[in-house]
Each structure stands twice: as C-alpha cells, then as structure tokens.
PDB file of C-alpha atoms and ligand atoms in Angstrom:
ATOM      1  CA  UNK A  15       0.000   0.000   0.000  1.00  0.00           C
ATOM      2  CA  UNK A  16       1.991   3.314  -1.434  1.00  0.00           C
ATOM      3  CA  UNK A  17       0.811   5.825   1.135  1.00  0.00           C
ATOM      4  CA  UNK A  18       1.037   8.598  -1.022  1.00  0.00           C
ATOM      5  CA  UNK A  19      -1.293   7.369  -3.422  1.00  0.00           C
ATOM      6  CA  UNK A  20      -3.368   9.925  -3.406  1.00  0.00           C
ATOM      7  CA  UNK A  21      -0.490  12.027  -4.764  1.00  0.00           C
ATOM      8  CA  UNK A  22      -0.594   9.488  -7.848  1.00  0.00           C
ATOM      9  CA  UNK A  23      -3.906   9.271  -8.199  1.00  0.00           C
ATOM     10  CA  UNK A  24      -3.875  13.587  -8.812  1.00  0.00           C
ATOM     11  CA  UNK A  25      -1.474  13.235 -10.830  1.00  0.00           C
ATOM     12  CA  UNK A  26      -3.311  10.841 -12.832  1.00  0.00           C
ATOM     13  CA  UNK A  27      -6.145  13.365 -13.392  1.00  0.00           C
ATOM     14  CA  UNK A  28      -3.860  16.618 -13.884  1.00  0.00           C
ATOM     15  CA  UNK A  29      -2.405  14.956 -16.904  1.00  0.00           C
ATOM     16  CA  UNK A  30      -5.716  13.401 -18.291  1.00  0.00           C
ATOM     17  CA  UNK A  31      -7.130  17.876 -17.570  1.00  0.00           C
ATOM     18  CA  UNK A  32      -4.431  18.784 -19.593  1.00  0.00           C
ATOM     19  CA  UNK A  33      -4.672  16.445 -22.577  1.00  0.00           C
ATOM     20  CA  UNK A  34      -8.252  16.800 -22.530  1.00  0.00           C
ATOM     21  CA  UNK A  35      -7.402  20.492 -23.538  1.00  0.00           C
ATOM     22  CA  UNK A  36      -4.607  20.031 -25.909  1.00  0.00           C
ATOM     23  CA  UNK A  37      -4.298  16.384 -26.795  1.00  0.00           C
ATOM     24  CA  UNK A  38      -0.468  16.370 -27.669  1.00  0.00           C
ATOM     25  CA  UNK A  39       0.811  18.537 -24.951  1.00  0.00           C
ATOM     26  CA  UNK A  40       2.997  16.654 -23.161  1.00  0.00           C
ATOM     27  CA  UNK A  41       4.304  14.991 -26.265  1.00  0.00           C
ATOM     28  CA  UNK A  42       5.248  18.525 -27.746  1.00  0.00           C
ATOM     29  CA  UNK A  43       6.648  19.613 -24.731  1.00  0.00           C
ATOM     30  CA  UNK A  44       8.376  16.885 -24.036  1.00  0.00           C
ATOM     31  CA  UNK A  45      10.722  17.855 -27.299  1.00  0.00           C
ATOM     32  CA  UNK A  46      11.679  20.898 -26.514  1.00  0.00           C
ATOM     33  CA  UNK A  47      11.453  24.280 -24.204  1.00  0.00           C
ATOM     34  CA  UNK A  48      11.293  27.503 -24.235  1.00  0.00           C
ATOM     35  CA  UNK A  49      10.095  29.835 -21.575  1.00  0.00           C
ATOM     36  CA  UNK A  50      10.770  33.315 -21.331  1.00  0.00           C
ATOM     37  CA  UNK A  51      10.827  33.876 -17.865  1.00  0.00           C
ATOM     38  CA  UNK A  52      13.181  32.915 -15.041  1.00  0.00           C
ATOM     39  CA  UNK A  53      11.659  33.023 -11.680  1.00  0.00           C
ATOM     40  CA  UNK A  54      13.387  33.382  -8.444  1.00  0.00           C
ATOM     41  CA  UNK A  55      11.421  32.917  -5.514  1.00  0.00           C
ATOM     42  CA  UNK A  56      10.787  31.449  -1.743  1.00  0.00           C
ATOM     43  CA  UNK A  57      10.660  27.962  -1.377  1.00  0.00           C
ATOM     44  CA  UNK A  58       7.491  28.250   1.277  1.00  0.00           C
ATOM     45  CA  UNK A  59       4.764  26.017  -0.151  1.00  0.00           C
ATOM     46  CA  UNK A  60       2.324  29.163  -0.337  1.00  0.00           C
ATOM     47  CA  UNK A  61       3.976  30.815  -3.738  1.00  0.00           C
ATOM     48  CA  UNK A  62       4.367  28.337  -6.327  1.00  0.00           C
ATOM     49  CA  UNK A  63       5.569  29.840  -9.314  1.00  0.00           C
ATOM     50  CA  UNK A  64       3.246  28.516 -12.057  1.00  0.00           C
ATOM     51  CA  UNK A  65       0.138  28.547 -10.437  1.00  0.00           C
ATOM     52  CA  UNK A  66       0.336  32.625  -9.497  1.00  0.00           C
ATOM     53  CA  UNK A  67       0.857  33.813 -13.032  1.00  0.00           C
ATOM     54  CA  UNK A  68      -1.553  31.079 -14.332  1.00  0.00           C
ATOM     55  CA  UNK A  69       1.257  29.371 -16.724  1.00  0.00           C
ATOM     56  CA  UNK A  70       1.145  25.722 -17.646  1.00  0.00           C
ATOM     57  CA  UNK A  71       4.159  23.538 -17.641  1.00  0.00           C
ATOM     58  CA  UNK A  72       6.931  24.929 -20.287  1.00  0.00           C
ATOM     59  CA  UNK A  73       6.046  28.681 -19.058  1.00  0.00           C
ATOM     60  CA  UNK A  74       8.225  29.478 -16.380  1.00  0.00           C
ATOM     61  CA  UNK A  75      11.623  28.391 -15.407  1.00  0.00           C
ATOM     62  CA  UNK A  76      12.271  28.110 -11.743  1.00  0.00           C
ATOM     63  CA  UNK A  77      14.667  28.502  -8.951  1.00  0.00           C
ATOM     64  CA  UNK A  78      13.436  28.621  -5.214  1.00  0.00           C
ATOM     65  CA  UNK A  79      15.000  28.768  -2.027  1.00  0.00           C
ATOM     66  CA  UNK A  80      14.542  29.788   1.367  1.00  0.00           C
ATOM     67  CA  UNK A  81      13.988  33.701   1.303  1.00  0.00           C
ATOM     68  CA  UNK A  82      14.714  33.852  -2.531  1.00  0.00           C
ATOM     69  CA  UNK A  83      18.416  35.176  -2.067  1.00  0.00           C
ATOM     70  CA  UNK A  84      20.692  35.272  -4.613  1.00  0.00           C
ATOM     71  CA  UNK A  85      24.488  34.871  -3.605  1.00  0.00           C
ATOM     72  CA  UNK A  86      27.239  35.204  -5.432  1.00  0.00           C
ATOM     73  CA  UNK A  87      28.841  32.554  -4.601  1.00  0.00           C
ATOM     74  CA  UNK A  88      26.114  29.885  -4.877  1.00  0.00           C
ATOM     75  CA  UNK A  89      26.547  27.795  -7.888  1.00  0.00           C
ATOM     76  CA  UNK A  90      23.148  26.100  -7.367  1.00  0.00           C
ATOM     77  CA  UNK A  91      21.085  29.606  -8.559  1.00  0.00           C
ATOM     78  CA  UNK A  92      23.666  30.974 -10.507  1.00  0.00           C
ATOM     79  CA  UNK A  93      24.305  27.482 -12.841  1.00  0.00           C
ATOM     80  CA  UNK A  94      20.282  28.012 -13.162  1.00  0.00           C
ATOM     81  CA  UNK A  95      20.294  31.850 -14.260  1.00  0.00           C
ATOM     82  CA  UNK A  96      23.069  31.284 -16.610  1.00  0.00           C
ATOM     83  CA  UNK A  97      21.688  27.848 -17.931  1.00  0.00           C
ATOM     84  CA  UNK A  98      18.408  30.046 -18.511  1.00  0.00           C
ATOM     85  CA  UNK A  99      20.172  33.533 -19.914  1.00  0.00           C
ATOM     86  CA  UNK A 100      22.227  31.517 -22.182  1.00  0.00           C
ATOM     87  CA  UNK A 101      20.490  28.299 -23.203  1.00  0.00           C
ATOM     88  CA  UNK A 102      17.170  29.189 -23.124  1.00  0.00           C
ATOM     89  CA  UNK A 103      17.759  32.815 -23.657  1.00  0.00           C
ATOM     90  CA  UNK A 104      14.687  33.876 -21.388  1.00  0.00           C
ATOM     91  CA  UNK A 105      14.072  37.849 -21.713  1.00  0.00           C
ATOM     92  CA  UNK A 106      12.575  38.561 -18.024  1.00  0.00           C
ATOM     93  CA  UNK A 107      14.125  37.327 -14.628  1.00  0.00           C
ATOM     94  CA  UNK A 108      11.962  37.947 -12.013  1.00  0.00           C
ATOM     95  CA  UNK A 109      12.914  37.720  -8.129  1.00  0.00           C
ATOM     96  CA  UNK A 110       9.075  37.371  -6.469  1.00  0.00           C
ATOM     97  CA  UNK A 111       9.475  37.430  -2.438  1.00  0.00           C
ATOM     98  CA  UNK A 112       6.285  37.422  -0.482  1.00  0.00           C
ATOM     99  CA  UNK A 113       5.104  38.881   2.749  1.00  0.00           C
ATOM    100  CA  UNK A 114       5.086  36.916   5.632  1.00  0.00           C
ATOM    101  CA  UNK A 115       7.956  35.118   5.062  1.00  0.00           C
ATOM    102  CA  UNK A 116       9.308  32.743   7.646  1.00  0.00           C
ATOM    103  CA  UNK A 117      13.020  33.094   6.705  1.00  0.00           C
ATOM    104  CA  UNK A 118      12.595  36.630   6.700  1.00  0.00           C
ATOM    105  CA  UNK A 119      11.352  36.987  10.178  1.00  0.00           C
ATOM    106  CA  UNK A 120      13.896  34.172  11.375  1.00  0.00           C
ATOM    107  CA  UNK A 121      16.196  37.057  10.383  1.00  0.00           C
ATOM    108  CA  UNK A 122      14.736  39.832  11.781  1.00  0.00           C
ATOM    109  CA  UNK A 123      13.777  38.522  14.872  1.00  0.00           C
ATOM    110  CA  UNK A 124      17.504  36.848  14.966  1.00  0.00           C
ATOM    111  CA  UNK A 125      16.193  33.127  15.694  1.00  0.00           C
ATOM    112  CA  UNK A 126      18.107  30.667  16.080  1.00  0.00           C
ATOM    113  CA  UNK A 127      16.986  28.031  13.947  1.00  0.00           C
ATOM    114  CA  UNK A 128      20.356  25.906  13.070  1.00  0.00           C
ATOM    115  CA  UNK A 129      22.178  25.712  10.005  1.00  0.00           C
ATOM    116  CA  UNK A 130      19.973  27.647   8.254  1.00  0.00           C
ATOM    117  CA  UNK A 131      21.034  30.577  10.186  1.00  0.00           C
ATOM    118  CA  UNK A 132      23.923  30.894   8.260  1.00  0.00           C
ATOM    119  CA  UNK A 133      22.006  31.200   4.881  1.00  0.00           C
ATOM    120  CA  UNK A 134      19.056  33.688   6.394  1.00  0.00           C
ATOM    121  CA  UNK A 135      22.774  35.682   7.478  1.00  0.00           C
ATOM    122  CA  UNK A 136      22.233  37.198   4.429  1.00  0.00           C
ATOM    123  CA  UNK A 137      18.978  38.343   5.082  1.00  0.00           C
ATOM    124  CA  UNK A 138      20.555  40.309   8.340  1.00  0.00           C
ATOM    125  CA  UNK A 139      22.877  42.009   5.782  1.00  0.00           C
ATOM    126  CA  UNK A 140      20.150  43.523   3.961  1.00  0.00           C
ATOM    127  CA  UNK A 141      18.740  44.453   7.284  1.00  0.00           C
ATOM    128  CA  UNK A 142      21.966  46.190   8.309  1.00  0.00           C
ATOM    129  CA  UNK A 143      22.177  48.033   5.382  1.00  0.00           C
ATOM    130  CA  UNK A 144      18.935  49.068   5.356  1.00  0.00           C
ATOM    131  CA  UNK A 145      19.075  49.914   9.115  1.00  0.00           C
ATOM    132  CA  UNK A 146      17.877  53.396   8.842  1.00  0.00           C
ATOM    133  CA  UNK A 147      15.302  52.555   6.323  1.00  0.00           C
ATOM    134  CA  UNK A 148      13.678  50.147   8.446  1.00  0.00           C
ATOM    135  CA  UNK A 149      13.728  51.697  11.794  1.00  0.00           C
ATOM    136  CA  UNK A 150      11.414  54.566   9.935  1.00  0.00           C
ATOM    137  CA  UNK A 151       9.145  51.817  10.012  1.00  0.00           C
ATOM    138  CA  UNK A 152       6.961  51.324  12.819  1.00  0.00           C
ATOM    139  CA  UNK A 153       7.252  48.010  14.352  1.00  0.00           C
ATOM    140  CA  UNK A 154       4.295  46.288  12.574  1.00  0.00           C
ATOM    141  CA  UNK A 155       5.321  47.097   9.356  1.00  0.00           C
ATOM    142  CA  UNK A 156       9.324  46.429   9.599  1.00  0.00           C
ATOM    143  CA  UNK A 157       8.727  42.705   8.374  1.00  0.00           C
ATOM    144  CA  UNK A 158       6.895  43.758   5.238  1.00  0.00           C
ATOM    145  CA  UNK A 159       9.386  46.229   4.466  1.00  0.00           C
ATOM    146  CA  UNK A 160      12.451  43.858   4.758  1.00  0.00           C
ATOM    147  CA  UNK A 161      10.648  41.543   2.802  1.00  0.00           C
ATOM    148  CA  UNK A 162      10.955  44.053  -0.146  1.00  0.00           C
ATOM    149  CA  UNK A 163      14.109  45.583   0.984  1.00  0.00           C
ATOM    150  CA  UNK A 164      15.263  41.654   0.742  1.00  0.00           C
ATOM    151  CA  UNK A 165      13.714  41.077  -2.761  1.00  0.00           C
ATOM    152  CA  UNK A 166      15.377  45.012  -4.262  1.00  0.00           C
ATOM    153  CA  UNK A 167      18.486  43.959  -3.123  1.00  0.00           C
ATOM    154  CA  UNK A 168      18.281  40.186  -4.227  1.00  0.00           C
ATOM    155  CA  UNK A 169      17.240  41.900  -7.508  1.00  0.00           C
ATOM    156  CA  UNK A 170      20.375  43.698  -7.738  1.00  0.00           C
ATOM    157  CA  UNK A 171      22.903  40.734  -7.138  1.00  0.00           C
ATOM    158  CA  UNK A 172      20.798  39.020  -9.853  1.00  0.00           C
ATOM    159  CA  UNK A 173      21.824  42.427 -12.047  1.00  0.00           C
ATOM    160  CA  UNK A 174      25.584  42.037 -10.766  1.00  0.00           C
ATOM    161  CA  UNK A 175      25.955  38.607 -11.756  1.00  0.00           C
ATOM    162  CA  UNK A 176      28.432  37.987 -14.634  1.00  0.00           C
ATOM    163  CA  UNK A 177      26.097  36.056 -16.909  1.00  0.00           C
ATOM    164  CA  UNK A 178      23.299  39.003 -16.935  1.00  0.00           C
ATOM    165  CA  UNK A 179      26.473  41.711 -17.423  1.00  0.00           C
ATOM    166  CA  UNK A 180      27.539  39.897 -19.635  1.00  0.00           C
ATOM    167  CA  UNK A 181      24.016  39.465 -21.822  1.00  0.00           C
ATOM    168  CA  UNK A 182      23.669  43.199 -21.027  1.00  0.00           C
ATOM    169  CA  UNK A 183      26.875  44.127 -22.869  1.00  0.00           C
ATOM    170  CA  UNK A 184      26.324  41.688 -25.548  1.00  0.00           C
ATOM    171  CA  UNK A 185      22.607  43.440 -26.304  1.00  0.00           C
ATOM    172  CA  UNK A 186      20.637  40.589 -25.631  1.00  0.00           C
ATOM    173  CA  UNK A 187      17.101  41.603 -24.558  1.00  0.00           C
ATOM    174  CA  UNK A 188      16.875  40.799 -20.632  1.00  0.00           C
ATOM    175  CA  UNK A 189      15.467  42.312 -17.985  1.00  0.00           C
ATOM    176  CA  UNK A 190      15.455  42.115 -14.031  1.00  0.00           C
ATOM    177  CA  UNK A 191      12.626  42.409 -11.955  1.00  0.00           C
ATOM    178  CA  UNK A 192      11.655  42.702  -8.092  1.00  0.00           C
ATOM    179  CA  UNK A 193       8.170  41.412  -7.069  1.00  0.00           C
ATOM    180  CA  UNK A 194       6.312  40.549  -3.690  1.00  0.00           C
ATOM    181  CA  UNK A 195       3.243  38.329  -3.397  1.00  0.00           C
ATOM    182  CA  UNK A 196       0.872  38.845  -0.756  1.00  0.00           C
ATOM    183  CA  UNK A 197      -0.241  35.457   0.767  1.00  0.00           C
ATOM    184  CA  UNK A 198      -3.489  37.115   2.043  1.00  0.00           C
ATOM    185  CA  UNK A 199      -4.901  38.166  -1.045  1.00  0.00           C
ATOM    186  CA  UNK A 200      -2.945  36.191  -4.315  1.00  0.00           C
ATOM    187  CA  UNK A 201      -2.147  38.939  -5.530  1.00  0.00           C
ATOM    188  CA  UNK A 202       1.645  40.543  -6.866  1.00  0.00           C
ATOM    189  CA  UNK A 203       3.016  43.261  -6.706  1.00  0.00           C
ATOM    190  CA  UNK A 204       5.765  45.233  -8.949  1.00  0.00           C
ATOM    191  CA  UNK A 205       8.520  46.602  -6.620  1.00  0.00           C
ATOM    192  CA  UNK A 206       9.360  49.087  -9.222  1.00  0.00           C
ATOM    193  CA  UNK A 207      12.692  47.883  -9.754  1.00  0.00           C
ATOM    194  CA  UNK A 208      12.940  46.612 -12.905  1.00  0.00           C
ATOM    195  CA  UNK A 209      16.209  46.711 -15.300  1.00  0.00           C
ATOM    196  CA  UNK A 210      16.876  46.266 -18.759  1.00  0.00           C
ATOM    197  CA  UNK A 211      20.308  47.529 -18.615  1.00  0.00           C
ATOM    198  CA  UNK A 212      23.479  48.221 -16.099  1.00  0.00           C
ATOM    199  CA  UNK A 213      22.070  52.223 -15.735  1.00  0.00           C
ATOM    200  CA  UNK A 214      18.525  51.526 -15.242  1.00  0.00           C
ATOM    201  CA  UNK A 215      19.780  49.233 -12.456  1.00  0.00           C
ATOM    202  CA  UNK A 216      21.893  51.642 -10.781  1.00  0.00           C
ATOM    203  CA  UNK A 217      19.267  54.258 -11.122  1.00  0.00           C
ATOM    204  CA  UNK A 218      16.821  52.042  -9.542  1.00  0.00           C
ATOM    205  CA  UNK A 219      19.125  50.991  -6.506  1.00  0.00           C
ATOM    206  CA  UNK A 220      19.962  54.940  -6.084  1.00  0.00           C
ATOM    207  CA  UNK A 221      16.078  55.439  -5.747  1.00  0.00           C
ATOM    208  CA  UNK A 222      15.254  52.622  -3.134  1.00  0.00           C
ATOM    209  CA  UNK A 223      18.529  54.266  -1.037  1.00  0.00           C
ATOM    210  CA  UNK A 224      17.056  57.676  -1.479  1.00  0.00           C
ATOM    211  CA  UNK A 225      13.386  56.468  -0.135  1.00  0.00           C
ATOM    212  CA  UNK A 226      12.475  58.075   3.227  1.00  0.00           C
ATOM    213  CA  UNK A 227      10.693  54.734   4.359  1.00  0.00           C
TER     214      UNK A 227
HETATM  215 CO1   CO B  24       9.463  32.805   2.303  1.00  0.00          CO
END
C-alpha cells in the first residue's frame, strides 16, 4: 500500500485535464522548451511559481529557495540563471518574495533556527544596510518592508551577476525584476525595480537608497 497514493492518483487526473485540452501537450513539450521567464522565488509552499501567473508547464523556469536570495557565490542559482540567460535565452528574470515570510522573520527577529542561520545571514545584511530605512518603520510594518528591501536587493545581485552583465553588454534583450506576493490576497506586486540595462539598475538601486521609508 503506497501511502502517497493519493499524490498518484492527482497526478493521474492533472495529466488526463491537460490532454483533454490540448491532446499532444505533453508529447510537444516533451521535445523541446522555451520559456521566457526565469523566476526566483521562496521555497514556502504558499507561492508556487506557475500557479500565481496562471502558466502551464513549459512557461516558467524556476529557482526557489529559502527567502529567494541570490548569492554570489552559490553555484546552485547561478548554474540556473546562466543555464536560462544563455540556453534558453529567457528575456525577463523575475525575483518574487512574499510577505510573511518565515526566513525573513527568522532574520529579523535573529532566531536561532540551526544551520539555516547561516544562509538567512544574508537576510541580516540587507537588514543592516537598510538599518535606517527600516527603523522609519513602525514596528508592525518592519517585516513587510524587509521583505521588499530583501527582494530590491536580491534583484540587484541578480543584475551584478556575470552572466546578466555579460548578456547586457552583448545586447541581448533581458530584464530584471523585483516582485512581492501577498499570501493574504494572491495577488503581486511590482517593486518598481525593474532593469533592462546596467544604468537603469543603478538608477533604480539609487532610488530605493534615497526612499524616506
Ligand atoms: Co518565504
């Protein structure tokens, strides 16, 4: 008895949805892809990527983690944003935090969860260097705030990476976004970050400095 047949048994009638629809689609998709976007998010169960912007398999290439950071120095996300800029030659990356998040508050609150602390570290370096920013804040709304604070600045390391500066100066069409999702109503939100080019993304991180609160 497979105790996760019910998992099977979903699966079973997603696929026969989906044909039902488009007869050959897995057959045509299984030949080839090509999606335009790249989408960086949280790995909490409550944002998958597909399901928010209503795109079937094939639509959306993904990379989650906890707190959707991007790190320089993590071959995991940046083997998947070059694979994707490169290969696949996507034009939009987006980086899509979310309210609420649970790695986000482990950070804030300074938890101490285990090993994890060391990743949600970075998290506490966006904090520090938005110190000012967020203490404008009143408490209730810090959380929210370094939730977007966290997804500008992942935005930007995404923008810093050699494989994007290097599409930028080659002219290929990409650009970088930052996005939150709000858990309580479905619904995203553009952080007003977006880059299609090395200038736009400096102008962009000299406005979210500049910003009062
Ligand atoms: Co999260």
């Amino acid at each position: 008895m497979n105790p996760l047949k019910h998992l099977f048994d979903r699966n079973r009638a997603w696929a026969a949805r989906i044909r039902q629809g488009t007869p050959h689609f897995f057959q045509d998709l299984s030949k080839q892809q090509t999606p335009e976007y790249l989408w960086i998010g949280c790995a909490d169960s409550r944002v998958p990527a597909n399901e928010i912007v209503g795109l079937l398999p094939g639509g959306v290439f993904v990379h989650r983690n906890v707190a959707n950071l991007v790190i320089h120095s993590d071959l995991n996300c940046l083997s998947c944003i070059q694979y994707a800029v490169e290969v696949l030659q996507v034009k939009h990356i987006m980086v899509v935090g979310h309210y609420g998040c649970g790695g986000v508050t482990a950070a804030l609150e300074n938890r101490k969860l285990g090993l994890i602390d060391n990743w949600l570290r970075h998290v506490q370096d966006v904090m520090q260097k938005h110190s000012r920013l967020l203490e404008a804040n009143p408490q209730d709304r810090q959380l929210a705030r370094l939730c977007e604070l966290n997804v500008v600045e992942q935005a930007f390391n995404v923008a810093q990476t050699t494989v994007v500066r290097g599409a930028w100066d080659r002219g290929q069409e990409l650009t970088v976004h930052g996005w939150i999702y709000d858990l309580s109503d479905g619904l995203l939100r553009d952080l007003d970050v977006g880059a299609s080019d090395l200038a736009e993304c400096m102008a962009a991180n000299a406005r979210v400095a500049a910003m009062p609160s």
